[in-house]
Coordinates of C-alpha atoms (C1' of nucleotides) in Angstrom, one line a residue:
Chain A
M1 CA 107.7 75.0 101.5
S2 CA 106.7 72.8 104.5
P3 CA 108.3 70.0 106.4
S4 CA 106.8 67.7 103.8
T5 CA 107.2 68.4 100.1
P6 CA 110.3 66.4 99.2
G7 CA 110.8 67.4 95.6
T8 CA 108.5 65.2 93.6
A9 CA 105.3 66.4 92.1
A10 CA 103.1 69.0 93.7
V11 CA 99.8 67.3 94.1
A12 CA 101.5 65.7 97.1
A13 CA 99.8 65.5 100.4
S14 CA 96.3 66.4 99.7
Q15 CA 94.5 64.0 102.0
T16 CA 95.1 62.6 105.5
R17 CA 95.1 66.0 107.0
P18 CA 93.1 65.9 110.2
T19 CA 93.7 69.5 110.8
P20 CA 95.3 72.3 108.8
D21 CA 97.3 73.5 111.8
G22 CA 100.5 72.0 113.0
E23 CA 99.2 71.7 116.5
G24 CA 96.2 69.6 117.4
A25 CA 93.7 72.1 115.9
S26 CA 95.5 74.7 118.0
R27 CA 94.8 75.6 121.6
F28 CA 95.1 79.2 120.4
Q29 CA 91.9 79.3 118.5
Q30 CA 90.2 81.0 121.4
S31 CA 92.8 83.7 121.8
A32 CA 91.8 87.3 121.0
L33 CA 94.1 87.4 118.1
A34 CA 92.4 84.5 116.5
Q35 CA 89.1 86.5 116.5
E36 CA 90.6 89.3 114.4
V37 CA 89.7 89.1 110.8
A38 CA 93.0 90.7 109.9
F39 CA 94.6 87.6 111.4
L40 CA 92.2 85.3 109.8
T41 CA 92.6 86.7 106.3
A42 CA 96.4 86.7 106.8
R43 CA 96.3 83.0 107.6
S44 CA 93.9 82.2 104.8
R45 CA 96.0 83.9 102.3
S46 CA 99.1 82.3 103.6
R47 CA 97.5 78.9 103.3
G48 CA 95.9 79.6 100.0
N49 CA 99.2 81.0 98.6
A50 CA 101.2 78.0 99.7
L51 CA 98.7 75.6 98.3
A52 CA 98.4 77.4 95.0
N53 CA 102.2 77.8 94.7
Q54 CA 102.6 74.0 95.2
M55 CA 100.1 73.3 92.5
L56 CA 101.8 75.7 90.1
V57 CA 105.5 74.7 90.5
D58 CA 105.6 72.3 87.6
L59 CA 104.2 75.0 85.4
D60 CA 107.0 77.2 86.6
L61 CA 104.6 79.8 87.8
K62 CA 104.1 81.5 91.2
V63 CA 100.7 82.9 92.2
R64 CA 102.0 86.4 91.5
H65 CA 102.9 85.5 88.0
Y66 CA 99.7 83.6 87.6
A67 CA 97.7 86.6 88.7
V68 CA 99.3 88.8 86.0
L69 CA 98.8 86.1 83.4
A70 CA 95.2 85.8 84.4
M71 CA 94.6 89.5 84.0
A72 CA 96.3 89.5 80.6
C73 CA 94.0 86.7 79.6
S74 CA 90.9 88.3 81.0
G75 CA 90.0 90.3 77.9
T76 CA 90.0 93.5 79.9
N77 CA 93.3 94.7 78.5
P78 CA 94.6 96.3 81.7
S79 CA 97.4 98.8 81.6
Q80 CA 100.3 98.1 83.9
R81 CA 99.2 100.8 86.2
E82 CA 95.7 99.4 86.5
L83 CA 97.2 95.9 87.0
G84 CA 99.4 97.2 89.8
S85 CA 96.6 98.9 91.7
F86 CA 94.3 95.9 91.2
L87 CA 96.9 93.5 92.5
D88 CA 98.3 95.8 95.1
L89 CA 101.7 95.9 93.5
D90 CA 104.2 98.7 93.2
P91 CA 104.7 99.9 89.6
S92 CA 108.3 98.6 89.7
Q93 CA 107.1 95.1 90.7
V94 CA 104.7 95.2 87.8
V95 CA 107.6 95.9 85.5
A96 CA 109.5 92.9 86.8
L97 CA 106.6 90.5 86.6
V98 CA 105.7 91.7 83.1
D99 CA 109.3 91.4 82.0
A100 CA 109.4 87.8 83.2
L101 CA 106.2 86.8 81.5
E102 CA 107.0 88.7 78.3
H103 CA 110.4 87.0 78.1
R104 CA 108.6 83.7 78.2
E105 CA 106.3 85.0 75.5
L106 CA 103.2 84.4 77.6
I107 CA 102.1 88.0 77.4
R108 CA 103.1 91.1 75.5
R109 CA 103.0 94.8 76.0
A110 CA 100.8 96.5 73.5
P111 CA 100.6 100.2 73.0
D112 CA 97.6 101.9 74.5
P113 CA 95.8 103.7 71.6
R114 CA 94.3 106.2 74.2
D115 CA 97.6 107.1 75.8
R116 CA 101.0 106.5 74.5
R117 CA 102.5 106.5 78.0
S118 CA 100.7 103.4 79.1
K119 CA 101.1 99.9 77.9
I120 CA 98.4 97.3 77.7
L121 CA 98.9 93.7 78.7
I122 CA 97.7 91.0 76.4
A123 CA 98.3 87.3 76.6
T124 CA 99.8 85.4 73.7
D125 CA 98.4 82.2 72.4
S126 CA 100.7 80.1 74.5
G127 CA 99.9 82.5 77.4
H128 CA 96.3 81.5 77.1
D129 CA 97.2 77.8 76.9
L130 CA 99.3 78.0 80.0
Y131 CA 96.6 80.0 81.8
T132 CA 94.1 77.3 81.0
R133 CA 96.2 74.7 82.6
A134 CA 97.2 76.9 85.5
S135 CA 93.7 77.9 86.4
E136 CA 92.8 74.2 86.7
R137 CA 95.5 74.0 89.3
T138 CA 94.4 77.0 91.3
R139 CA 90.9 75.7 91.1
A140 CA 92.1 72.5 92.7
A141 CA 94.0 74.5 95.3
E142 CA 90.8 76.4 96.1
R143 CA 88.8 73.3 96.4
Q144 CA 91.3 72.0 98.9
L145 CA 91.4 75.2 100.8
L146 CA 87.6 75.3 101.1
T147 CA 86.9 71.7 101.9
A148 CA 85.5 72.6 105.3
L149 CA 82.8 74.7 103.7
T150 CA 79.6 73.8 102.0
P151 CA 79.1 75.1 98.5
Q152 CA 76.7 77.7 99.9
E153 CA 79.3 78.8 102.5
Q154 CA 81.9 79.1 99.8
D155 CA 79.7 81.4 97.8
E156 CA 78.9 83.4 100.9
L157 CA 82.6 83.7 101.7
R158 CA 83.4 84.9 98.2
R159 CA 80.6 87.4 98.4
L160 CA 81.6 88.8 101.8
L161 CA 85.3 89.1 100.8
A162 CA 84.4 90.8 97.5
K163 CA 82.3 93.2 99.5
I164 CA 85.0 94.4 101.7
V165 CA 87.7 94.5 99.0
F166 CA 86.0 96.2 96.1
Chain B
M1 CA 103.5 104.2 105.3
S2 CA 101.2 105.7 102.7
P3 CA 100.9 108.9 100.8
S4 CA 98.7 110.1 103.6
T5 CA 99.6 109.7 107.3
P6 CA 101.6 112.8 107.8
G7 CA 102.7 112.4 111.4
T8 CA 99.7 113.3 113.5
A9 CA 97.3 110.8 114.9
A10 CA 96.5 107.6 113.1
V11 CA 92.7 107.8 113.0
A12 CA 93.3 109.9 109.8
A13 CA 91.4 109.3 106.6
S14 CA 88.5 107.1 107.7
Q15 CA 85.8 108.6 105.7
T16 CA 85.4 110.1 102.2
R17 CA 86.4 106.9 100.5
P18 CA 83.8 106.3 97.8
T19 CA 85.6 103.1 96.8
P20 CA 88.5 101.2 98.3
D21 CA 90.0 100.6 94.9
G22 CA 92.1 103.0 93.1
E23 CA 90.0 102.7 90.0
G24 CA 86.3 103.5 89.9
A25 CA 85.3 100.3 91.8
S26 CA 87.4 98.5 89.2
R27 CA 86.3 97.2 85.9
F28 CA 88.1 94.0 86.8
Q29 CA 85.7 92.8 89.4
Q30 CA 84.1 90.5 86.9
S31 CA 87.4 88.9 85.9
A32 CA 88.0 85.2 86.7
L33 CA 90.8 86.1 89.0
A34 CA 88.5 88.3 91.1
Q35 CA 86.3 85.3 91.8
E36 CA 89.1 83.3 93.3
V37 CA 89.1 83.3 97.0
A38 CA 92.9 83.1 97.1
F39 CA 92.9 86.4 95.3
L40 CA 90.2 87.9 97.6
T41 CA 91.9 86.8 100.8
A42 CA 95.2 88.2 99.5
R43 CA 93.6 91.5 98.8
S44 CA 91.8 91.5 102.1
R45 CA 94.9 90.8 104.0
S46 CA 96.8 93.4 102.1
R47 CA 94.2 96.0 102.9
G48 CA 93.9 94.9 106.5
N49 CA 97.6 94.9 107.0
A50 CA 98.1 98.3 105.6
L51 CA 95.3 99.7 107.7
A52 CA 96.5 98.1 110.9
N53 CA 100.1 99.1 110.3
Q54 CA 99.0 102.7 109.9
M55 CA 97.1 102.5 113.1
L56 CA 100.1 101.1 114.9
V57 CA 102.9 103.3 113.7
D58 CA 102.9 105.7 116.6
L59 CA 103.1 102.7 119.0
D60 CA 106.1 101.7 117.1
L61 CA 104.6 98.3 116.3
K62 CA 103.9 96.5 113.1
V63 CA 101.2 93.9 112.8
R64 CA 103.8 91.1 113.0
H65 CA 105.1 92.4 116.3
Y66 CA 101.6 93.0 117.4
A67 CA 100.7 89.5 116.7
V68 CA 103.5 88.1 118.8
L69 CA 102.7 90.5 121.6
A70 CA 99.1 89.5 121.5
M71 CA 100.0 85.9 121.9
A72 CA 102.3 86.6 124.7
C73 CA 99.4 88.4 126.4
S74 CA 96.9 85.7 125.7
G75 CA 97.6 83.6 128.8
T76 CA 98.3 80.6 126.7
N77 CA 102.0 80.7 127.2
P78 CA 103.0 79.6 123.7
S79 CA 106.5 78.3 123.0
Q80 CA 108.3 79.9 120.2
R81 CA 107.7 76.9 118.0
E82 CA 104.0 77.0 118.7
L83 CA 103.9 80.7 118.0
G84 CA 105.7 80.2 114.7
S85 CA 103.4 77.6 113.5
F86 CA 100.3 79.5 114.6
L87 CA 101.5 82.7 112.9
D88 CA 103.0 80.9 109.9
L89 CA 106.4 82.2 110.7
D90 CA 109.8 80.5 110.2
P91 CA 111.5 79.7 113.5
S92 CA 114.2 82.2 112.6
Q93 CA 111.7 84.9 112.1
V94 CA 110.3 84.1 115.5
V95 CA 113.7 84.6 117.0
A96 CA 114.0 88.0 115.4
L97 CA 110.6 89.1 116.5
V98 CA 111.0 87.9 120.0
D99 CA 114.4 89.5 120.3
A100 CA 113.0 92.8 119.3
L101 CA 110.1 92.7 121.7
E102 CA 112.2 91.3 124.5
H103 CA 114.7 94.2 124.1
R104 CA 111.9 96.5 124.5
E105 CA 110.9 94.6 127.6
L106 CA 107.5 93.9 126.3
I107 CA 107.8 90.2 126.6
R108 CA 110.2 87.7 128.0
R109 CA 111.4 84.2 127.3
A110 CA 110.6 81.9 130.2
P111 CA 111.9 78.4 130.5
D112 CA 109.5 75.7 129.7
P113 CA 109.2 73.4 132.7
R114 CA 108.1 70.5 130.5
D115 CA 111.0 70.8 128.0
R116 CA 114.2 72.6 128.5
R117 CA 114.7 73.0 124.8
S118 CA 111.8 75.3 124.4
K119 CA 111.1 78.7 125.7
I120 CA 107.8 80.1 126.6
L121 CA 106.7 83.7 125.8
I122 CA 105.1 85.9 128.4
A123 CA 104.3 89.5 128.3
T124 CA 105.6 91.9 130.9
D125 CA 103.4 94.4 132.6
S126 CA 104.4 97.1 130.1
G127 CA 103.8 94.6 127.4
H128 CA 100.3 94.2 128.6
D129 CA 99.8 97.9 128.7
L130 CA 101.0 98.4 125.2
Y131 CA 98.9 95.5 124.0
T132 CA 95.8 97.1 125.5
R133 CA 96.5 100.3 123.6
A134 CA 97.5 98.4 120.4
S135 CA 94.4 96.2 120.3
E136 CA 92.2 99.3 120.4
R137 CA 94.0 100.4 117.2
T138 CA 93.6 97.1 115.5
R139 CA 89.9 97.0 116.5
A140 CA 89.6 100.4 114.9
A141 CA 91.3 99.2 111.8
E142 CA 89.0 96.2 111.6
R143 CA 86.0 98.4 112.0
Q144 CA 87.2 100.4 109.0
L145 CA 88.0 97.3 107.0
L146 CA 84.5 95.9 107.5
T147 CA 82.4 99.0 107.2
A148 CA 80.7 97.5 104.1
L149 CA 79.4 94.6 106.1
T150 CA 76.5 94.4 108.6
P151 CA 77.4 93.1 112.0
Q152 CA 75.9 89.8 111.1
E153 CA 77.9 89.6 108.0
Q154 CA 81.0 90.4 110.0
D155 CA 80.4 87.5 112.3
E156 CA 79.7 85.2 109.4
L157 CA 82.9 86.2 107.7
R158 CA 84.8 85.5 110.9
R159 CA 83.1 82.2 111.2
L160 CA 83.8 81.1 107.7
L161 CA 87.5 82.2 107.8
A162 CA 88.0 80.4 111.1
K163 CA 86.5 77.3 109.6
I164 CA 88.9 77.1 106.7
V165 CA 91.9 78.2 108.7
F166 CA 91.8 76.0 111.8
Chain C
dT1 C1' 121.8 52.9 130.5
dT2 C1' 123.3 53.8 126.1
dG3 C1' 123.2 55.3 121.6
dA4 C1' 120.6 56.8 117.6
dT5 C1' 117.1 59.8 116.1
dA6 C1' 114.2 63.8 116.3
dA7 C1' 112.9 68.3 118.1
dT8 C1' 113.8 73.5 119.7
dA9 C1' 116.0 77.6 119.4
dT10 C1' 119.5 80.0 117.2
dT11 C1' 122.7 81.8 113.7
dG12 C1' 123.9 83.2 109.2
dA13 C1' 123.3 83.6 104.4
dA14 C1' 120.7 84.2 100.4
dA15 C1' 116.5 84.9 97.6
dA16 C1' 112.2 87.1 97.2
dA17 C1' 109.1 90.8 98.0
dG18 C1' 108.1 95.4 99.1
dT19 C1' 109.3 100.5 99.3
dC20 C1' 111.0 104.8 97.5
dA21 C1' 113.1 108.4 94.8
dA22 C1' 114.6 109.9 90.3
dT23 C1' 114.0 110.0 85.2
dC24 C1' 112.0 109.9 80.5
dG25 C1' 108.3 110.5 77.5
dT26 C1' 103.6 111.8 77.3
dT27 C1' 99.3 113.9 78.6
dT28 C1' 96.3 117.3 80.8
dG29 C1' 94.6 121.6 82.2
dC30 C1' 95.4 126.3 82.3
Chain D
dG1 C1' 102.5 126.9 74.9
dC2 C1' 103.7 125.7 79.6
dA3 C1' 103.5 123.8 84.0
dA4 C1' 102.0 120.2 86.5
dA5 C1' 100.6 115.5 86.6
dC6 C1' 101.0 110.7 85.0
dG7 C1' 102.7 106.0 83.3
dA8 C1' 106.6 103.1 82.9
dT9 C1' 111.2 102.2 84.0
dT10 C1' 115.5 101.9 86.6
dG11 C1' 118.2 101.5 90.7
dA12 C1' 119.0 101.5 95.5
dC13 C1' 117.5 100.0 99.7
dT14 C1' 114.7 97.7 103.5
dT15 C1' 111.9 94.1 105.0
dT16 C1' 110.3 89.6 104.7
dT17 C1' 110.9 84.9 103.5
dT18 C1' 113.4 80.7 103.0
dC19 C1' 117.1 77.4 104.0
dA20 C1' 120.9 75.0 105.8
dA21 C1' 123.8 74.2 109.8
dT22 C1' 124.5 73.8 114.8
dA23 C1' 124.1 73.3 119.9
dT24 C1' 121.3 71.6 123.4
dT25 C1' 117.7 68.7 125.0
dA26 C1' 114.2 64.8 124.4
dT27 C1' 112.6 60.5 123.0
dC28 C1' 112.8 55.8 122.1
dA29 C1' 114.5 51.4 121.3
dA30 C1' 118.0 48.0 122.1

DNA sequence: TTGATAATATTGAAAAAGTCAATCGTTTGC
DNA sequence: GCAAACGATTGACTTTTTCAATATTATCAA
């Protein structure tokens, strides 16, 4: 996933990272592009994704699977359609992801009593177990992603992002 | 690129959007996943990307091309390798993107006087022209993405993202 | 200087992710 | 009751991502 990451664990290189960028904190920080929030969010999500994926490898999960599992564990009983629109996934991608998790018996498709067309996603017991462990990993990844921010700043960031995204 | 966007301009559906989510502001906002900044940044970048791509279609640019063009216009004379690490792109992707833009004579590869292995990216005159127009579009897209935030909040968001990403 | 090692751009292949149209069963609104 | 719309599914296809291999150039130590 990066020039490092040989093949061992995943917790790997967490420290000794003077700057997240490959270059010396990047002489490009002042460029116009670097001021665009579209660019900044893209870079953030790229970093966050890579970090979280590393953390999840030994649970055999990727963040996209994790996201589905998380929603199945949320108690909100989302239908596949709802899940797709929440996660910005095409219905066909949802099918593939749900298939994968269902084959591993982490979640199951339950009939929607309101509408026989739709299927509701619910985590199994082992799904909940795995989610518990996985969410610890993603929490760790988040901690790492946000080390540069104070706790107040972290909250503020969450607030602002939520505001533009919901 | 989306169910809307017939073929006319690009300014299209900017208003009449009670909530950015498909659902009624989403009953999933309270879920644990929705609190993770990895999720929030993913959603932001997804939204921002879609928005910017719409805006750029009639310039025949995607945000990824736009990003390369922007850097070639920045005056920083990035090498391909630098560009790749700045934009989180694999070297082979850089080659493809640069090829595409160079064929359109928007940028060119110049020899790096310091290192004959590397090639420096510089925009042509028409590259600069296109960038000028394109950046207006992405500015508009950003405005739209951030409507929910006050100007101060927008600045704060930029500051926080920059802090975690550089 | 030479020779080993690493770095840059490039190619090509393959896997993953994203997009789209068509279909089946079901629901909704007329 | 019917037509139109909707949710899940399938399959095809494009785009994006990831990786390994290579040629040329740099770097560095002997």
